Tab-separated table of C-alpha atoms and ligand atoms in Angstrom:
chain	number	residue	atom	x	y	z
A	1	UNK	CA	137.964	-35.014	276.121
A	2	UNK	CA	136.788	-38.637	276.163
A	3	UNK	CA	138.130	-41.642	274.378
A	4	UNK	CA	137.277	-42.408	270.639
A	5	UNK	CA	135.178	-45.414	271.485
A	6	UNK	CA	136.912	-47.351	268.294
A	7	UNK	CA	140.510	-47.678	269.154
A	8	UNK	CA	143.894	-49.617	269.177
A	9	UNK	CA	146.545	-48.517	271.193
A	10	UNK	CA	149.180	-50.702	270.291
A	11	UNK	CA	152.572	-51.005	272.803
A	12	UNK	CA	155.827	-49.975	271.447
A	13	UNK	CA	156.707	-53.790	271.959
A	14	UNK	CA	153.461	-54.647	270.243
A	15	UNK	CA	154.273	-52.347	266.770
A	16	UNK	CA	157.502	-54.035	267.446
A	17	UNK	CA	156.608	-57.869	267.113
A	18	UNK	CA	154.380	-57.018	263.939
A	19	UNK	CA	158.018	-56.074	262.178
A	20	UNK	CA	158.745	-60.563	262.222
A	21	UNK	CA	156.166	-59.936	259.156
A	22	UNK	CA	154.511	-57.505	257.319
A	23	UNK	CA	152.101	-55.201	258.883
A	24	UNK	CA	149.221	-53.651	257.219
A	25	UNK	CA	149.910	-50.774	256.401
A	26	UNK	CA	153.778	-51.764	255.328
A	27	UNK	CA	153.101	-51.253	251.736
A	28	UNK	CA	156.334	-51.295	250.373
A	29	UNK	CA	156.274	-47.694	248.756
A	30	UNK	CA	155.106	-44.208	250.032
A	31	UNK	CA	151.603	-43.709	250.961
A	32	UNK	CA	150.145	-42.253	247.092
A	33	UNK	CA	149.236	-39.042	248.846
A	34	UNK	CA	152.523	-38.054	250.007
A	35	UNK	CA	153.698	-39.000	246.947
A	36	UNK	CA	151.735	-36.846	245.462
A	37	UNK	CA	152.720	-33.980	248.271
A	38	UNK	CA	156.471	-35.063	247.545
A	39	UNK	CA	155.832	-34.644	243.565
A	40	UNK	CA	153.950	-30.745	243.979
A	41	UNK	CA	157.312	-29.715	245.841
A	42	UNK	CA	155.244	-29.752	249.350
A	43	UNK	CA	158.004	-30.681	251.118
A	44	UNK	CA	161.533	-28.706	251.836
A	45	UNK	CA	164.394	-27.827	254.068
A	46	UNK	CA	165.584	-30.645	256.815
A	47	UNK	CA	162.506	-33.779	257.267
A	48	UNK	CA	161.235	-35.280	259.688
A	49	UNK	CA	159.518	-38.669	259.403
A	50	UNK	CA	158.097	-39.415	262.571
A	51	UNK	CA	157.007	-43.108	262.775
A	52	UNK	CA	158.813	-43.860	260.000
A	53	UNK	CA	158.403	-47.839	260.010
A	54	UNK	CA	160.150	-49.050	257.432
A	55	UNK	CA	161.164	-45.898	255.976
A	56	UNK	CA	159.617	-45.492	252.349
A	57	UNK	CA	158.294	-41.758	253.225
A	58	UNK	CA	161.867	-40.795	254.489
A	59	UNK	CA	163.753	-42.521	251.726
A	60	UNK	CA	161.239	-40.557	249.173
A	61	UNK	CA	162.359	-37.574	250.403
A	62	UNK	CA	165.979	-38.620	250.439
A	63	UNK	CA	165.778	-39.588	246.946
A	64	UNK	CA	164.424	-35.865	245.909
A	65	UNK	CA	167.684	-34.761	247.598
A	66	UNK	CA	166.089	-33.424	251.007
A	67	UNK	CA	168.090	-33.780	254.270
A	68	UNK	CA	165.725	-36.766	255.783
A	69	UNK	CA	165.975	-38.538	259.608
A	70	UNK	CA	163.457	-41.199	260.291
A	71	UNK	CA	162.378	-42.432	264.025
A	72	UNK	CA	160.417	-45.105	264.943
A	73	UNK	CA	160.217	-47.043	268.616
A	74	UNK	CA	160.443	-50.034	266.602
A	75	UNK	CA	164.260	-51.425	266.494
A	76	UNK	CA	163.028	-53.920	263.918
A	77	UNK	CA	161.853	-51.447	261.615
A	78	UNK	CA	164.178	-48.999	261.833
A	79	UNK	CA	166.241	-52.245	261.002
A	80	UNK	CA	164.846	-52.966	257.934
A	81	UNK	CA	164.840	-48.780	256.906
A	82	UNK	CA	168.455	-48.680	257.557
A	83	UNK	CA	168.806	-51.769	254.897
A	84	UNK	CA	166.932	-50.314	252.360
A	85	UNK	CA	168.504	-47.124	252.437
A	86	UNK	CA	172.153	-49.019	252.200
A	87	UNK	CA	170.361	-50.881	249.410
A	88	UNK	CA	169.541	-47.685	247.567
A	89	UNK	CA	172.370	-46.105	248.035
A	90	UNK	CA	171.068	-43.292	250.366
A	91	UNK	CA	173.043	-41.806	253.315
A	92	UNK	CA	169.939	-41.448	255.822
A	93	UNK	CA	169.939	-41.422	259.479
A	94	UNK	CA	167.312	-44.006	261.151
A	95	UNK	CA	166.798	-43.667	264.731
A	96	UNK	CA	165.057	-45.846	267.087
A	97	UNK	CA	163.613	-42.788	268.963
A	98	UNK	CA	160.253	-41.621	270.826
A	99	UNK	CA	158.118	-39.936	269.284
A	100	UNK	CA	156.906	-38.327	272.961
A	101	UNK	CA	160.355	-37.282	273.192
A	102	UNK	CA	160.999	-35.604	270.224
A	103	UNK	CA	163.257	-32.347	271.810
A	104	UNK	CA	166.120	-35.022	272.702
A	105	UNK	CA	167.156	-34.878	268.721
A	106	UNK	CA	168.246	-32.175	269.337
A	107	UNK	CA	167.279	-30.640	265.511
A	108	UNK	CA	165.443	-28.407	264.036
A	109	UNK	CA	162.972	-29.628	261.083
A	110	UNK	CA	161.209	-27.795	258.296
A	111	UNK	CA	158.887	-30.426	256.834
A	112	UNK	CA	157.859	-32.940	259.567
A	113	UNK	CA	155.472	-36.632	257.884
A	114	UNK	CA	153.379	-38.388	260.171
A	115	UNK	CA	151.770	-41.760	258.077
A	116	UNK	CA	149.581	-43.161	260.646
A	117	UNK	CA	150.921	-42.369	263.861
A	118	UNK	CA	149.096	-39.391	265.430
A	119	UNK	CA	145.718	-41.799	264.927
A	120	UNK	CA	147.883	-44.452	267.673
A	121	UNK	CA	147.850	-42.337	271.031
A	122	UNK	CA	145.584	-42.067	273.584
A	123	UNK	CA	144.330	-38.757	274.436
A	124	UNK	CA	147.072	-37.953	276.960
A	125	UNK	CA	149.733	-39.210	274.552
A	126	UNK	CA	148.247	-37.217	271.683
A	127	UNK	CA	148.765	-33.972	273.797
A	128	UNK	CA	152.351	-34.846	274.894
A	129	UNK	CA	153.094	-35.516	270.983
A	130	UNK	CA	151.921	-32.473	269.549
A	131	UNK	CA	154.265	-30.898	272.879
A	132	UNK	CA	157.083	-32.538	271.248
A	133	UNK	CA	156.363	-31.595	267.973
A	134	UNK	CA	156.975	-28.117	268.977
A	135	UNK	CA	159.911	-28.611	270.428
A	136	UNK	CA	161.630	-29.911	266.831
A	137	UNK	CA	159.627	-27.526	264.014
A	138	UNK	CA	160.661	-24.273	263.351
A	139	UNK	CA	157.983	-21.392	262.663
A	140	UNK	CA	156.827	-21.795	259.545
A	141	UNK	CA	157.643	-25.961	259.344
A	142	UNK	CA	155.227	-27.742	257.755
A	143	UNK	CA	153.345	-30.930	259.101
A	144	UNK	CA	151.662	-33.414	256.814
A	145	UNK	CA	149.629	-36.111	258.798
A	146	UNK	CA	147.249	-39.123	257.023
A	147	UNK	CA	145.066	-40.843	259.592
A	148	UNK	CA	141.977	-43.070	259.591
A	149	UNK	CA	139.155	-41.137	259.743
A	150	UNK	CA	135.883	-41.461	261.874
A	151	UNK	CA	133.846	-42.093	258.232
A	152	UNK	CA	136.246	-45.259	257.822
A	153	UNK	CA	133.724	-48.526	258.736
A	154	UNK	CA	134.488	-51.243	261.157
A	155	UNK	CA	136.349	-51.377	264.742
A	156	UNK	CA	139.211	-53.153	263.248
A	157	UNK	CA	142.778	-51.463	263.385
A	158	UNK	CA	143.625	-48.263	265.507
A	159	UNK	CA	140.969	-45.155	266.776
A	160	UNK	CA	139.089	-43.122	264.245
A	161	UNK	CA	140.071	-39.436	264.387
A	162	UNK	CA	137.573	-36.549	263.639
A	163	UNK	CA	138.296	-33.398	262.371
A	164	UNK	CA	137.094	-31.394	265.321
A	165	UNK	CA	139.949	-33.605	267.006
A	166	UNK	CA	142.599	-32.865	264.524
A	167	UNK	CA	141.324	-28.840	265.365
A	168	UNK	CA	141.659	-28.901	268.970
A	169	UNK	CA	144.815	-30.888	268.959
A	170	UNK	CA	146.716	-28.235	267.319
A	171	UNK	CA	144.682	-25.062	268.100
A	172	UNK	CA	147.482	-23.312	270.087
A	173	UNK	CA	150.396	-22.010	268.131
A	174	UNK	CA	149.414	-24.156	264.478
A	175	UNK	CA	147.596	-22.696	261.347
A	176	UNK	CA	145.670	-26.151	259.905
A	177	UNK	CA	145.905	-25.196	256.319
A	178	UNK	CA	143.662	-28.161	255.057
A	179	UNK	CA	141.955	-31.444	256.048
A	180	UNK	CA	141.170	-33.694	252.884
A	181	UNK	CA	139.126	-36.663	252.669
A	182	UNK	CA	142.063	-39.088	251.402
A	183	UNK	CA	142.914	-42.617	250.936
A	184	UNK	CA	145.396	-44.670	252.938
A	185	UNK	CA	146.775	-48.085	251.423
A	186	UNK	CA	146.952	-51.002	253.208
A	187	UNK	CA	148.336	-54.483	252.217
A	188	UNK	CA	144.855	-55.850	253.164
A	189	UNK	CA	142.969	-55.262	250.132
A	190	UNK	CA	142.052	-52.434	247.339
A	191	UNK	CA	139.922	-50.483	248.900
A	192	UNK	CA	141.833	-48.645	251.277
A	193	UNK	CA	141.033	-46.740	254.544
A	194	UNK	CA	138.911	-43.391	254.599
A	195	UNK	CA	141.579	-41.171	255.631
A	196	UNK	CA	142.282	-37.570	256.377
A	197	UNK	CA	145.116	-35.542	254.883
A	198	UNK	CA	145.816	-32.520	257.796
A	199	UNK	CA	148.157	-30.221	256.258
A	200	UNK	CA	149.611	-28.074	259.080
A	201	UNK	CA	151.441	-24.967	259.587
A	202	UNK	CA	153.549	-24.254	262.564
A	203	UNK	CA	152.578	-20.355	263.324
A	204	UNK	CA	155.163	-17.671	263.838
A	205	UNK	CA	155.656	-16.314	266.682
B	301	SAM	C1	150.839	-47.439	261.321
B	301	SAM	S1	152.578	-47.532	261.444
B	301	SAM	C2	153.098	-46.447	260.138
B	301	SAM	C3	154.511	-46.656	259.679
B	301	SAM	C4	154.979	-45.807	258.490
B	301	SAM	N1	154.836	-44.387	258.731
B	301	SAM	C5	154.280	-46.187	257.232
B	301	SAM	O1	153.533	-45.365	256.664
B	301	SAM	O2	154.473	-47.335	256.791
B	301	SAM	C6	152.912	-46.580	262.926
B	301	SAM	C7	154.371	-46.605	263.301
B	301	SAM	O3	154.567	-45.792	264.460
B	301	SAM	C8	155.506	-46.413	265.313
B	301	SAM	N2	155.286	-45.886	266.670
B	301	SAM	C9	154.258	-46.163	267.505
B	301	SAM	N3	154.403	-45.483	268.655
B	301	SAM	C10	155.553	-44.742	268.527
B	301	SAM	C11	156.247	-43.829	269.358
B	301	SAM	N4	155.781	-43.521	270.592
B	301	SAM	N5	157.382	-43.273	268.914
B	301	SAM	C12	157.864	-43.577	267.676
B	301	SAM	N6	157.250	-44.434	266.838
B	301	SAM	C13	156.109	-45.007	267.260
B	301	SAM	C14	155.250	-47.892	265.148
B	301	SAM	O4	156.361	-48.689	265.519
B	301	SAM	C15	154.921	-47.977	263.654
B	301	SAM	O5	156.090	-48.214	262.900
């Protein structure tokens, strides 16, 4: 498989350093589409909110009484999730944690949210991700996912993702239930990004 030409690939230390300000797509509340996921009763059981940045998606799901743990490689915004969360009053755990590494949790998760991380590895990282992802969802979990897509414009930001990628990604031992042409907010302006929604279901064995 070769490279998406357009592409960021941000270091952990790099995400990192864009948490002394706002980032982009740091919009303050959950993504619209997962709130719309969260308000159709999409999500259940114990969460996982992989990437979490600053937390919105996993306090959402908190706040509808789910069982919610965030990661993120980035100790300042797991900083910043752990403060809102006192600030709401929710009892959440926040853990500065790989997402390559997921097995070392040491859980088992139902409903697993991905808001624009899968779209920030490189091939060989994507691979080892969806490994770990295995590791924490239990058959039957679901996996929501909202990425840029390749019909998005410009080179700015991280690598476009096709569908046929999405497919081949997780075409051993996943049902993909859906791929929707979505939007995904950023602080940048109104438009948005041309996103896909991937809803994902991890198969029984
Ligand atoms: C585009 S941001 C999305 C943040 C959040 N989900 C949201 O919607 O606001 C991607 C996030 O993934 C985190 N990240 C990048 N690589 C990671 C890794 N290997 N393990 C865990 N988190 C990672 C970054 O620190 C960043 O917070």
């Amino acid at each position: 498989m070769s490279e998406s030409p357009r592409r960021s690939l941000h270091t952990p230390e790099e995400f990192n350093e864009m948490y002394s300000g706002t980032p982009p797509w740091d919009i303050g509340r959950p993504q619209p589409t997962f709130q719309a996921l969260a308000d159709a009763g999409e999500f259940r059981g114990h969460v996982l909110d992989i990437g979490c940045g600053t937390g919105e998606h996993t306090l959402m799901a908190a706040q509808r009484g789910l069982e919610a743990v965030g990661i993120d490689s980035s100790p300042a915004a797991v900083e910043i999730a752990k403060r809102k969360a006192r600030e709401r009053g929710l009892n959440i755990r926040f853990l500065v944690h790989n997402a390559l590494d997921l097995a070392s949790i040491g859980e088992q998760f139902d409903t697993v949210l991905d808001s624009g991380l899968f779209h920030v590895f490189s091939d060989e990282h994507r691979a080892a991700y969806v490994e770990s992802l295995k590791a924490v969802t239990r058959p039957g979990a679901r996996y929501f996912m909202l990425c840029f897509s390749e019909h998005q414009p410009g080179d700015f930001g991280p690598r476009r993702v096709t569908q046929q990628e999405i497919r081949q990604s997780f075409s051993d031992g996943w049902r993909i239930e859906s791929i929707e042409m979505k939007k995904l907010e950023t602080n940048l302006g109104q438009e948005g990004i041309i996103a896909w929604l991937v809803r994902i279901t991890k198969e029984v064995d």
